[in-house]
Amino acid sequence: MLTPTVVTLAGLALISASVFYLFFYRDWQRQRALRHPFPEGWRRLLREQVPLYRRLSGEQQHRLEQHVQLFLEEKTFYGCDGFTVDDRVRLTIAGHACLLILNRSQSLYDEVRSVLVYPDVYQVRTEYEEDDQMVVTESEEIRAGEASGHGQVVLAWPECEQAATDPHCPHNVMLHEFAHQLDYLDGSADGAPPLPADQARHWQQVMTRAWDQLQHDLDRGIEPWLDPYGGTEPAEFFAVLTEAFFQTPADLKHRQPEVYTALADYYGLDLATLQAFQTPGG
């Protein structure tokens, strides 16, 4: 028969184990994973497939490698329609995804559990209701990527490859879809990732002015300062802005300096300066 002391000790042990699992286990796992050296083959793939990696400082490169190492440890990649996911695919996607959290916490991607990769753009059947009628309409959409609030990111590899091989390509589906994941962190896709109160107010002011300017240009047939897809809804506005910030930072800074500064503050990177001081062939 168990004595009250034994029962009490067993209960305390169970509580301690629960507390450790809830609050410390993931950090412990991550520290253990980072004790393994970053493979040189992975570093070579980052240099080849993530153009911005080559322009980062040594400290920033090391930080990105740590984020990538944890990303690959914790997320599951699936090849769809017969596509084979190899290290080149995994490092390309993980490297671009982790640029968004380079100066932030790995925990921002805690909800991301899987990455599905297709060999080409893929078809999705969607349903929507007409605004003024109780009619449900079905349509087929061709997509290059999508993100869900349920921990899943879907990407078409040729679109990823194009962005990886052309650092000045204005589109980057990997940055786009993982920006959506950051947007989802507060529970809604509203174009505003979670921010401290004072920064959130400034963000709203700056982004509202920029959104209104984009809508004005689109309504009047003026060449817009941003990819028109960013004007479809606030969530897409943030995702397309993120693409512009990482892919064409100097142009964004020239056209929308306040927006550029807000994104630089959020991501902790001054990419226009990095671009300006890039050495030929660097």
PDB file of C-alpha atoms in Angstrom:
ATOM      1  CA  MET A   1       0.000   0.000   0.000  1.00  0.00           C
ATOM      2  CA  LEU A   2       1.358   3.396  -0.970  1.00  0.00           C
ATOM      3  CA  THR A   3       1.968   5.806   1.865  1.00  0.00           C
ATOM      4  CA  PRO A   4       0.764   9.419   1.673  1.00  0.00           C
ATOM      5  CA  THR A   5       4.403  10.529   1.348  1.00  0.00           C
ATOM      6  CA  VAL A   6       4.999   8.318  -1.683  1.00  0.00           C
ATOM      7  CA  VAL A   7       1.762   9.516  -3.285  1.00  0.00           C
ATOM      8  CA  THR A   8       2.727  13.121  -2.665  1.00  0.00           C
ATOM      9  CA  LEU A   9       6.196  12.635  -4.121  1.00  0.00           C
ATOM     10  CA  ALA A  10       4.771  10.855  -7.152  1.00  0.00           C
ATOM     11  CA  GLY A  11       2.316  13.701  -7.666  1.00  0.00           C
ATOM     12  CA  LEU A  12       5.068  16.317  -7.428  1.00  0.00           C
ATOM     13  CA  ALA A  13       7.182  14.360  -9.878  1.00  0.00           C
ATOM     14  CA  LEU A  14       4.288  14.198 -12.340  1.00  0.00           C
ATOM     15  CA  ILE A  15       3.645  17.924 -11.994  1.00  0.00           C
ATOM     16  CA  SER A  16       7.342  18.688 -12.492  1.00  0.00           C
ATOM     17  CA  ALA A  17       7.473  16.500 -15.592  1.00  0.00           C
ATOM     18  CA  SER A  18       4.369  18.204 -16.991  1.00  0.00           C
ATOM     19  CA  VAL A  19       5.797  21.666 -16.366  1.00  0.00           C
ATOM     20  CA  PHE A  20       9.074  20.677 -18.039  1.00  0.00           C
ATOM     21  CA  TYR A  21       7.266  19.287 -21.082  1.00  0.00           C
ATOM     22  CA  LEU A  22       4.968  22.294 -21.449  1.00  0.00           C
ATOM     23  CA  PHE A  23       7.507  25.052 -20.926  1.00  0.00           C
ATOM     24  CA  PHE A  24      11.024  23.703 -21.425  1.00  0.00           C
ATOM     25  CA  TYR A  25      10.988  20.524 -23.518  1.00  0.00           C
ATOM     26  CA  ARG A  26      10.930  22.246 -26.925  1.00  0.00           C
ATOM     27  CA  ASP A  27      13.763  24.569 -25.925  1.00  0.00           C
ATOM     28  CA  TRP A  28      15.722  21.575 -24.639  1.00  0.00           C
ATOM     29  CA  GLN A  29      15.127  19.717 -27.899  1.00  0.00           C
ATOM     30  CA  ARG A  30      16.284  22.727 -29.898  1.00  0.00           C
ATOM     31  CA  GLN A  31      19.442  23.181 -27.866  1.00  0.00           C
ATOM     32  CA  ARG A  32      20.221  19.506 -28.354  1.00  0.00           C
ATOM     33  CA  ALA A  33      19.653  19.744 -32.116  1.00  0.00           C
ATOM     34  CA  LEU A  34      21.960  22.746 -32.398  1.00  0.00           C
ATOM     35  CA  ARG A  35      24.806  20.826 -30.807  1.00  0.00           C
ATOM     36  CA  HIS A  36      25.204  19.017 -34.135  1.00  0.00           C
ATOM     37  CA  PRO A  37      27.465  20.950 -36.556  1.00  0.00           C
ATOM     38  CA  PHE A  38      25.812  22.458 -39.609  1.00  0.00           C
ATOM     39  CA  PRO A  39      26.722  20.199 -42.574  1.00  0.00           C
ATOM     40  CA  GLU A  40      29.048  21.802 -45.102  1.00  0.00           C
ATOM     41  CA  GLY A  41      26.872  20.407 -47.913  1.00  0.00           C
ATOM     42  CA  TRP A  42      23.916  22.326 -46.519  1.00  0.00           C
ATOM     43  CA  ARG A  43      26.016  25.500 -46.309  1.00  0.00           C
ATOM     44  CA  ARG A  44      26.968  25.096 -49.959  1.00  0.00           C
ATOM     45  CA  LEU A  45      23.295  24.716 -50.906  1.00  0.00           C
ATOM     46  CA  LEU A  46      22.391  27.880 -48.996  1.00  0.00           C
ATOM     47  CA  ARG A  47      25.074  29.777 -50.918  1.00  0.00           C
ATOM     48  CA  GLU A  48      23.737  28.429 -54.209  1.00  0.00           C
ATOM     49  CA  GLN A  49      19.996  28.542 -53.567  1.00  0.00           C
ATOM     50  CA  VAL A  50      19.448  31.498 -51.208  1.00  0.00           C
ATOM     51  CA  PRO A  51      21.090  34.520 -52.883  1.00  0.00           C
ATOM     52  CA  LEU A  52      20.694  36.774 -49.852  1.00  0.00           C
ATOM     53  CA  TYR A  53      22.707  34.341 -47.698  1.00  0.00           C
ATOM     54  CA  ARG A  54      25.899  35.382 -49.500  1.00  0.00           C
ATOM     55  CA  ARG A  55      25.334  39.039 -48.573  1.00  0.00           C
ATOM     56  CA  LEU A  56      24.772  38.484 -44.865  1.00  0.00           C
ATOM     57  CA  SER A  57      27.455  39.024 -42.246  1.00  0.00           C
ATOM     58  CA  GLY A  58      29.134  35.978 -40.738  1.00  0.00           C
ATOM     59  CA  GLU A  59      27.026  36.326 -37.583  1.00  0.00           C
ATOM     60  CA  GLN A  60      23.815  36.577 -39.601  1.00  0.00           C
ATOM     61  CA  GLN A  61      24.777  33.556 -41.704  1.00  0.00           C
ATOM     62  CA  HIS A  62      25.345  31.542 -38.544  1.00  0.00           C
ATOM     63  CA  ARG A  63      21.973  32.620 -37.159  1.00  0.00           C
ATOM     64  CA  LEU A  64      20.233  31.681 -40.404  1.00  0.00           C
ATOM     65  CA  GLU A  65      21.923  28.281 -40.357  1.00  0.00           C
ATOM     66  CA  GLN A  66      20.623  27.658 -36.842  1.00  0.00           C
ATOM     67  CA  HIS A  67      17.081  28.586 -37.875  1.00  0.00           C
ATOM     68  CA  VAL A  68      17.345  26.332 -40.933  1.00  0.00           C
ATOM     69  CA  GLN A  69      18.689  23.470 -38.842  1.00  0.00           C
ATOM     70  CA  LEU A  70      15.726  23.687 -36.471  1.00  0.00           C
ATOM     71  CA  PHE A  71      13.242  24.145 -39.321  1.00  0.00           C
ATOM     72  CA  LEU A  72      14.427  20.942 -40.988  1.00  0.00           C
ATOM     73  CA  GLU A  73      14.409  19.131 -37.654  1.00  0.00           C
ATOM     74  CA  GLU A  74      10.810  20.057 -36.848  1.00  0.00           C
ATOM     75  CA  LYS A  75       8.951  20.281 -40.169  1.00  0.00           C
ATOM     76  CA  THR A  76       8.020  17.388 -42.459  1.00  0.00           C
ATOM     77  CA  PHE A  77       8.403  17.758 -46.228  1.00  0.00           C
ATOM     78  CA  TYR A  78       6.175  15.811 -48.612  1.00  0.00           C
ATOM     79  CA  GLY A  79       6.624  15.456 -52.360  1.00  0.00           C
ATOM     80  CA  CYS A  80       3.300  15.502 -54.225  1.00  0.00           C
ATOM     81  CA  ASP A  81       2.400  13.992 -57.625  1.00  0.00           C
ATOM     82  CA  GLY A  82       5.592  11.947 -57.673  1.00  0.00           C
ATOM     83  CA  PHE A  83       7.923  14.839 -56.854  1.00  0.00           C
ATOM     84  CA  THR A  84      11.108  13.859 -54.991  1.00  0.00           C
ATOM     85  CA  VAL A  85      12.133  16.139 -52.133  1.00  0.00           C
ATOM     86  CA  ASP A  86      15.913  16.170 -51.749  1.00  0.00           C
ATOM     87  CA  ASP A  87      18.308  18.339 -49.738  1.00  0.00           C
ATOM     88  CA  ARG A  88      18.379  20.980 -52.466  1.00  0.00           C
ATOM     89  CA  VAL A  89      14.622  21.390 -52.267  1.00  0.00           C
ATOM     90  CA  ARG A  90      14.548  21.360 -48.472  1.00  0.00           C
ATOM     91  CA  LEU A  91      17.435  23.829 -48.069  1.00  0.00           C
ATOM     92  CA  THR A  92      16.012  26.205 -50.685  1.00  0.00           C
ATOM     93  CA  ILE A  93      12.616  26.379 -49.000  1.00  0.00           C
ATOM     94  CA  ALA A  94      13.885  26.362 -45.421  1.00  0.00           C
ATOM     95  CA  GLY A  95      16.512  28.994 -46.227  1.00  0.00           C
ATOM     96  CA  HIS A  96      13.980  31.432 -47.671  1.00  0.00           C
ATOM     97  CA  ALA A  97      11.411  30.752 -44.960  1.00  0.00           C
ATOM     98  CA  CYS A  98      13.985  31.410 -42.233  1.00  0.00           C
ATOM     99  CA  LEU A  99      15.062  34.733 -43.758  1.00  0.00           C
ATOM    100  CA  LEU A 100      11.753  36.072 -42.447  1.00  0.00           C
ATOM    101  CA  ILE A 101      12.656  35.120 -38.877  1.00  0.00           C
ATOM    102  CA  LEU A 102      16.404  35.740 -39.108  1.00  0.00           C
ATOM    103  CA  ASN A 103      16.299  38.276 -36.283  1.00  0.00           C
ATOM    104  CA  ARG A 104      13.252  36.855 -34.581  1.00  0.00           C
ATOM    105  CA  SER A 105      12.314  33.663 -32.721  1.00  0.00           C
ATOM    106  CA  GLN A 106      12.068  30.178 -34.183  1.00  0.00           C
ATOM    107  CA  SER A 107       8.823  29.856 -32.228  1.00  0.00           C
ATOM    108  CA  LEU A 108       7.090  32.019 -34.851  1.00  0.00           C
ATOM    109  CA  TYR A 109       6.915  28.883 -37.005  1.00  0.00           C
ATOM    110  CA  ASP A 110       5.763  26.561 -34.233  1.00  0.00           C
ATOM    111  CA  GLU A 111       2.400  26.112 -35.930  1.00  0.00           C
ATOM    112  CA  VAL A 112       3.949  25.104 -39.250  1.00  0.00           C
ATOM    113  CA  ARG A 113       4.079  21.327 -39.313  1.00  0.00           C
ATOM    114  CA  SER A 114       4.404  20.339 -42.971  1.00  0.00           C
ATOM    115  CA  VAL A 115       5.543  21.611 -46.365  1.00  0.00           C
ATOM    116  CA  LEU A 116       4.028  20.041 -49.491  1.00  0.00           C
ATOM    117  CA  VAL A 117       5.966  20.468 -52.727  1.00  0.00           C
ATOM    118  CA  TYR A 118       4.476  19.936 -56.206  1.00  0.00           C
ATOM    119  CA  PRO A 119       6.489  19.381 -59.396  1.00  0.00           C
ATOM    120  CA  ASP A 120       4.576  22.204 -61.111  1.00  0.00           C
ATOM    121  CA  VAL A 121       1.712  24.607 -60.548  1.00  0.00           C
ATOM    122  CA  TYR A 122      -1.336  22.690 -59.428  1.00  0.00           C
ATOM    123  CA  GLN A 123      -5.099  22.877 -59.713  1.00  0.00           C
ATOM    124  CA  VAL A 124      -7.440  23.482 -56.787  1.00  0.00           C
ATOM    125  CA  ARG A 125     -11.229  23.368 -56.783  1.00  0.00           C
ATOM    126  CA  THR A 126     -12.737  26.238 -54.822  1.00  0.00           C
ATOM    127  CA  GLU A 127     -16.260  27.172 -53.790  1.00  0.00           C
ATOM    128  CA  TYR A 128     -17.649  30.620 -53.044  1.00  0.00           C
ATOM    129  CA  GLU A 129     -21.046  32.180 -52.487  1.00  0.00           C
ATOM    130  CA  GLU A 130     -22.360  35.035 -54.573  1.00  0.00           C
ATOM    131  CA  ASP A 131     -22.762  38.186 -52.485  1.00  0.00           C
ATOM    132  CA  ASP A 132     -26.355  38.874 -53.464  1.00  0.00           C
ATOM    133  CA  GLN A 133     -27.593  35.348 -54.090  1.00  0.00           C
ATOM    134  CA  MET A 134     -27.750  32.105 -52.168  1.00  0.00           C
ATOM    135  CA  VAL A 135     -25.743  30.435 -54.895  1.00  0.00           C
ATOM    136  CA  VAL A 136     -22.551  28.440 -54.423  1.00  0.00           C
ATOM    137  CA  THR A 137     -20.192  28.580 -57.397  1.00  0.00           C
ATOM    138  CA  GLU A 138     -17.364  26.158 -58.022  1.00  0.00           C
ATOM    139  CA  SER A 139     -14.240  27.038 -59.965  1.00  0.00           C
ATOM    140  CA  GLU A 140     -10.840  25.591 -60.741  1.00  0.00           C
ATOM    141  CA  GLU A 141      -7.810  27.678 -59.790  1.00  0.00           C
ATOM    142  CA  ILE A 142      -4.198  27.237 -60.827  1.00  0.00           C
ATOM    143  CA  ARG A 143      -1.887  27.935 -57.911  1.00  0.00           C
ATOM    144  CA  ALA A 144       1.845  28.208 -57.316  1.00  0.00           C
ATOM    145  CA  GLY A 145       1.516  28.083 -53.557  1.00  0.00           C
ATOM    146  CA  GLU A 146      -0.774  28.489 -50.585  1.00  0.00           C
ATOM    147  CA  ALA A 147      -0.621  28.655 -46.827  1.00  0.00           C
ATOM    148  CA  SER A 148      -3.199  27.607 -44.296  1.00  0.00           C
ATOM    149  CA  GLY A 149      -3.810  28.508 -40.699  1.00  0.00           C
ATOM    150  CA  HIS A 150      -3.657  24.779 -39.945  1.00  0.00           C
ATOM    151  CA  GLY A 151       0.108  24.423 -40.140  1.00  0.00           C
ATOM    152  CA  GLN A 152       0.559  23.597 -43.812  1.00  0.00           C
ATOM    153  CA  VAL A 153       2.415  25.360 -46.627  1.00  0.00           C
ATOM    154  CA  VAL A 154       2.084  24.195 -50.252  1.00  0.00           C
ATOM    155  CA  LEU A 155       4.588  25.225 -52.941  1.00  0.00           C
ATOM    156  CA  ALA A 156       5.209  24.571 -56.643  1.00  0.00           C
ATOM    157  CA  TRP A 157       8.903  23.815 -57.066  1.00  0.00           C
ATOM    158  CA  PRO A 158       9.504  25.602 -60.432  1.00  0.00           C
ATOM    159  CA  GLU A 159       8.298  28.854 -58.861  1.00  0.00           C
ATOM    160  CA  CYS A 160      10.656  28.311 -55.923  1.00  0.00           C
ATOM    161  CA  GLU A 161      13.538  27.500 -58.263  1.00  0.00           C
ATOM    162  CA  GLN A 162      12.984  30.640 -60.317  1.00  0.00           C
ATOM    163  CA  ALA A 163      13.218  32.859 -57.234  1.00  0.00           C
ATOM    164  CA  ALA A 164      16.276  30.964 -56.003  1.00  0.00           C
ATOM    165  CA  THR A 165      18.211  31.352 -59.249  1.00  0.00           C
ATOM    166  CA  ASP A 166      17.240  34.984 -59.955  1.00  0.00           C
ATOM    167  CA  PRO A 167      17.846  37.206 -56.890  1.00  0.00           C
ATOM    168  CA  HIS A 168      16.150  40.154 -58.603  1.00  0.00           C
ATOM    169  CA  CYS A 169      13.004  38.281 -59.598  1.00  0.00           C
ATOM    170  CA  PRO A 170      10.140  40.365 -58.143  1.00  0.00           C
ATOM    171  CA  HIS A 171       8.188  37.264 -57.163  1.00  0.00           C
ATOM    172  CA  ASN A 172       9.146  34.741 -54.515  1.00  0.00           C
ATOM    173  CA  VAL A 173       6.408  32.273 -53.620  1.00  0.00           C
ATOM    174  CA  MET A 174       8.366  30.966 -50.622  1.00  0.00           C
ATOM    175  CA  LEU A 175       8.624  34.385 -48.984  1.00  0.00           C
ATOM    176  CA  HIS A 176       5.005  35.057 -49.901  1.00  0.00           C
ATOM    177  CA  GLU A 177       3.509  31.955 -48.298  1.00  0.00           C
ATOM    178  CA  PHE A 178       5.622  32.086 -45.148  1.00  0.00           C
ATOM    179  CA  ALA A 179       4.702  35.754 -44.724  1.00  0.00           C
ATOM    180  CA  HIS A 180       1.109  34.511 -44.558  1.00  0.00           C
ATOM    181  CA  GLN A 181       2.154  32.201 -41.716  1.00  0.00           C
ATOM    182  CA  LEU A 182       3.469  35.201 -39.770  1.00  0.00           C
ATOM    183  CA  ASP A 183       0.222  37.025 -40.489  1.00  0.00           C
ATOM    184  CA  TYR A 184      -1.780  34.092 -39.070  1.00  0.00           C
ATOM    185  CA  LEU A 185      -0.048  34.313 -35.675  1.00  0.00           C
ATOM    186  CA  ASP A 186      -2.711  36.580 -34.166  1.00  0.00           C
ATOM    187  CA  GLY A 187      -5.485  34.296 -35.399  1.00  0.00           C
ATOM    188  CA  SER A 188      -6.536  36.261 -38.480  1.00  0.00           C
ATOM    189  CA  ALA A 189      -5.124  36.938 -41.932  1.00  0.00           C
ATOM    190  CA  ASP A 190      -5.474  40.724 -41.825  1.00  0.00           C
ATOM    191  CA  GLY A 191      -2.164  41.945 -43.196  1.00  0.00           C
ATOM    192  CA  ALA A 192      -0.761  42.850 -39.790  1.00  0.00           C
ATOM    193  CA  PRO A 193       1.494  40.409 -37.925  1.00  0.00           C
ATOM    194  CA  PRO A 194       1.475  40.631 -34.115  1.00  0.00           C
ATOM    195  CA  LEU A 195       3.331  43.755 -32.980  1.00  0.00           C
ATOM    196  CA  PRO A 196       3.804  45.729 -29.742  1.00  0.00           C
ATOM    197  CA  ALA A 197       1.057  48.317 -29.259  1.00  0.00           C
ATOM    198  CA  ASP A 198       3.075  51.402 -30.232  1.00  0.00           C
ATOM    199  CA  GLN A 199       4.605  49.687 -33.260  1.00  0.00           C
ATOM    200  CA  ALA A 200       1.184  48.338 -34.268  1.00  0.00           C
ATOM    201  CA  ARG A 201      -0.300  51.847 -34.332  1.00  0.00           C
ATOM    202  CA  HIS A 202       2.511  53.149 -36.503  1.00  0.00           C
ATOM    203  CA  TRP A 203       2.237  50.077 -38.759  1.00  0.00           C
ATOM    204  CA  GLN A 204      -1.478  50.645 -39.269  1.00  0.00           C
ATOM    205  CA  GLN A 205      -0.978  54.312 -40.156  1.00  0.00           C
ATOM    206  CA  VAL A 206       1.822  53.653 -42.632  1.00  0.00           C
ATOM    207  CA  MET A 207       0.232  50.619 -44.256  1.00  0.00           C
ATOM    208  CA  THR A 208      -3.199  52.266 -44.527  1.00  0.00           C
ATOM    209  CA  ARG A 209      -1.703  55.193 -46.440  1.00  0.00           C
ATOM    210  CA  ALA A 210       0.214  52.825 -48.709  1.00  0.00           C
ATOM    211  CA  TRP A 211      -2.863  50.632 -49.277  1.00  0.00           C
ATOM    212  CA  ASP A 212      -4.959  53.693 -50.172  1.00  0.00           C
ATOM    213  CA  GLN A 213      -2.286  54.859 -52.617  1.00  0.00           C
ATOM    214  CA  LEU A 214      -2.188  51.445 -54.275  1.00  0.00           C
ATOM    215  CA  GLN A 215      -5.983  51.375 -54.593  1.00  0.00           C
ATOM    216  CA  HIS A 216      -5.940  54.907 -56.018  1.00  0.00           C
ATOM    217  CA  ASP A 217      -3.393  53.908 -58.667  1.00  0.00           C
ATOM    218  CA  LEU A 218      -5.269  50.737 -59.584  1.00  0.00           C
ATOM    219  CA  ASP A 219      -8.640  52.523 -59.827  1.00  0.00           C
ATOM    220  CA  ARG A 220      -7.234  55.161 -62.162  1.00  0.00           C
ATOM    221  CA  GLY A 221      -5.187  52.895 -64.383  1.00  0.00           C
ATOM    222  CA  ILE A 222      -1.898  54.342 -63.129  1.00  0.00           C
ATOM    223  CA  GLU A 223       1.033  51.963 -63.069  1.00  0.00           C
ATOM    224  CA  PRO A 224       0.987  50.809 -59.436  1.00  0.00           C
ATOM    225  CA  TRP A 225       4.045  50.923 -57.199  1.00  0.00           C
ATOM    226  CA  LEU A 226       3.420  47.296 -56.151  1.00  0.00           C
ATOM    227  CA  ASP A 227       2.318  44.089 -57.876  1.00  0.00           C
ATOM    228  CA  PRO A 228      -1.458  44.559 -58.334  1.00  0.00           C
ATOM    229  CA  TYR A 229      -2.110  41.235 -56.596  1.00  0.00           C
ATOM    230  CA  GLY A 230      -1.130  42.993 -53.388  1.00  0.00           C
ATOM    231  CA  GLY A 231      -4.194  45.172 -53.790  1.00  0.00           C
ATOM    232  CA  THR A 232      -6.713  42.326 -53.647  1.00  0.00           C
ATOM    233  CA  GLU A 233      -6.904  42.166 -49.839  1.00  0.00           C
ATOM    234  CA  PRO A 234      -4.817  43.188 -46.795  1.00  0.00           C
ATOM    235  CA  ALA A 235      -3.390  39.690 -46.268  1.00  0.00           C
ATOM    236  CA  GLU A 236      -2.033  39.653 -49.829  1.00  0.00           C
ATOM    237  CA  PHE A 237      -0.789  43.220 -49.381  1.00  0.00           C
ATOM    238  CA  PHE A 238       1.517  42.124 -46.555  1.00  0.00           C
ATOM    239  CA  ALA A 239       2.686  39.005 -48.400  1.00  0.00           C
ATOM    240  CA  VAL A 240       3.457  40.879 -51.630  1.00  0.00           C
ATOM    241  CA  LEU A 241       5.154  43.671 -49.673  1.00  0.00           C
ATOM    242  CA  THR A 242       7.356  41.051 -48.050  1.00  0.00           C
ATOM    243  CA  GLU A 243       8.354  39.781 -51.498  1.00  0.00           C
ATOM    244  CA  ALA A 244       9.203  43.334 -52.577  1.00  0.00           C
ATOM    245  CA  PHE A 245      11.166  44.013 -49.393  1.00  0.00           C
ATOM    246  CA  PHE A 246      13.413  40.981 -49.847  1.00  0.00           C
ATOM    247  CA  GLN A 247      13.588  40.835 -53.654  1.00  0.00           C
ATOM    248  CA  THR A 248      13.679  44.494 -54.728  1.00  0.00           C
ATOM    249  CA  PRO A 249      14.420  46.475 -51.528  1.00  0.00           C
ATOM    250  CA  ALA A 250      16.023  49.515 -53.172  1.00  0.00           C
ATOM    251  CA  ASP A 251      13.003  50.010 -55.436  1.00  0.00           C
ATOM    252  CA  LEU A 252      10.580  49.669 -52.505  1.00  0.00           C
ATOM    253  CA  LYS A 253      12.600  52.145 -50.434  1.00  0.00           C
ATOM    254  CA  HIS A 254      12.541  54.624 -53.315  1.00  0.00           C
ATOM    255  CA  ARG A 255       8.808  54.289 -53.972  1.00  0.00           C
ATOM    256  CA  GLN A 256       7.525  53.862 -50.412  1.00  0.00           C
ATOM    257  CA  PRO A 257      10.194  54.867 -47.861  1.00  0.00           C
ATOM    258  CA  GLU A 258       7.827  54.681 -44.871  1.00  0.00           C
ATOM    259  CA  VAL A 259       6.678  51.195 -45.829  1.00  0.00           C
ATOM    260  CA  TYR A 260      10.271  50.101 -46.318  1.00  0.00           C
ATOM    261  CA  THR A 261      11.233  51.405 -42.864  1.00  0.00           C
ATOM    262  CA  ALA A 262       8.273  49.665 -41.206  1.00  0.00           C
ATOM    263  CA  LEU A 263       9.239  46.352 -42.810  1.00  0.00           C
ATOM    264  CA  ALA A 264      12.936  46.883 -41.986  1.00  0.00           C
ATOM    265  CA  ASP A 265      11.975  47.421 -38.345  1.00  0.00           C
ATOM    266  CA  TYR A 266       9.784  44.306 -38.341  1.00  0.00           C
ATOM    267  CA  TYR A 267      12.273  41.992 -40.047  1.00  0.00           C
ATOM    268  CA  GLY A 268      15.340  43.588 -38.433  1.00  0.00           C
ATOM    269  CA  LEU A 269      17.137  43.979 -41.759  1.00  0.00           C
ATOM    270  CA  ASP A 270      18.180  46.955 -43.891  1.00  0.00           C
ATOM    271  CA  LEU A 271      18.245  45.121 -47.202  1.00  0.00           C
ATOM    272  CA  ALA A 272      18.549  48.209 -49.402  1.00  0.00           C
ATOM    273  CA  THR A 273      21.892  48.939 -47.740  1.00  0.00           C
ATOM    274  CA  LEU A 274      23.008  45.325 -48.216  1.00  0.00           C
ATOM    275  CA  GLN A 275      22.044  45.554 -51.877  1.00  0.00           C
ATOM    276  CA  ALA A 276      23.854  48.871 -52.354  1.00  0.00           C
ATOM    277  CA  PHE A 277      27.107  47.480 -50.959  1.00  0.00           C
ATOM    278  CA  GLN A 278      26.915  44.117 -52.715  1.00  0.00           C
ATOM    279  CA  THR A 279      30.131  43.393 -54.569  1.00  0.00           C
ATOM    280  CA  PRO A 280      29.956  42.257 -58.197  1.00  0.00           C
ATOM    281  CA  GLY A 281      29.368  38.527 -58.319  1.00  0.00           C
ATOM    282  CA  GLY A 282      29.014  38.478 -54.515  1.00  0.00           C
TER     283      GLY A 282
END
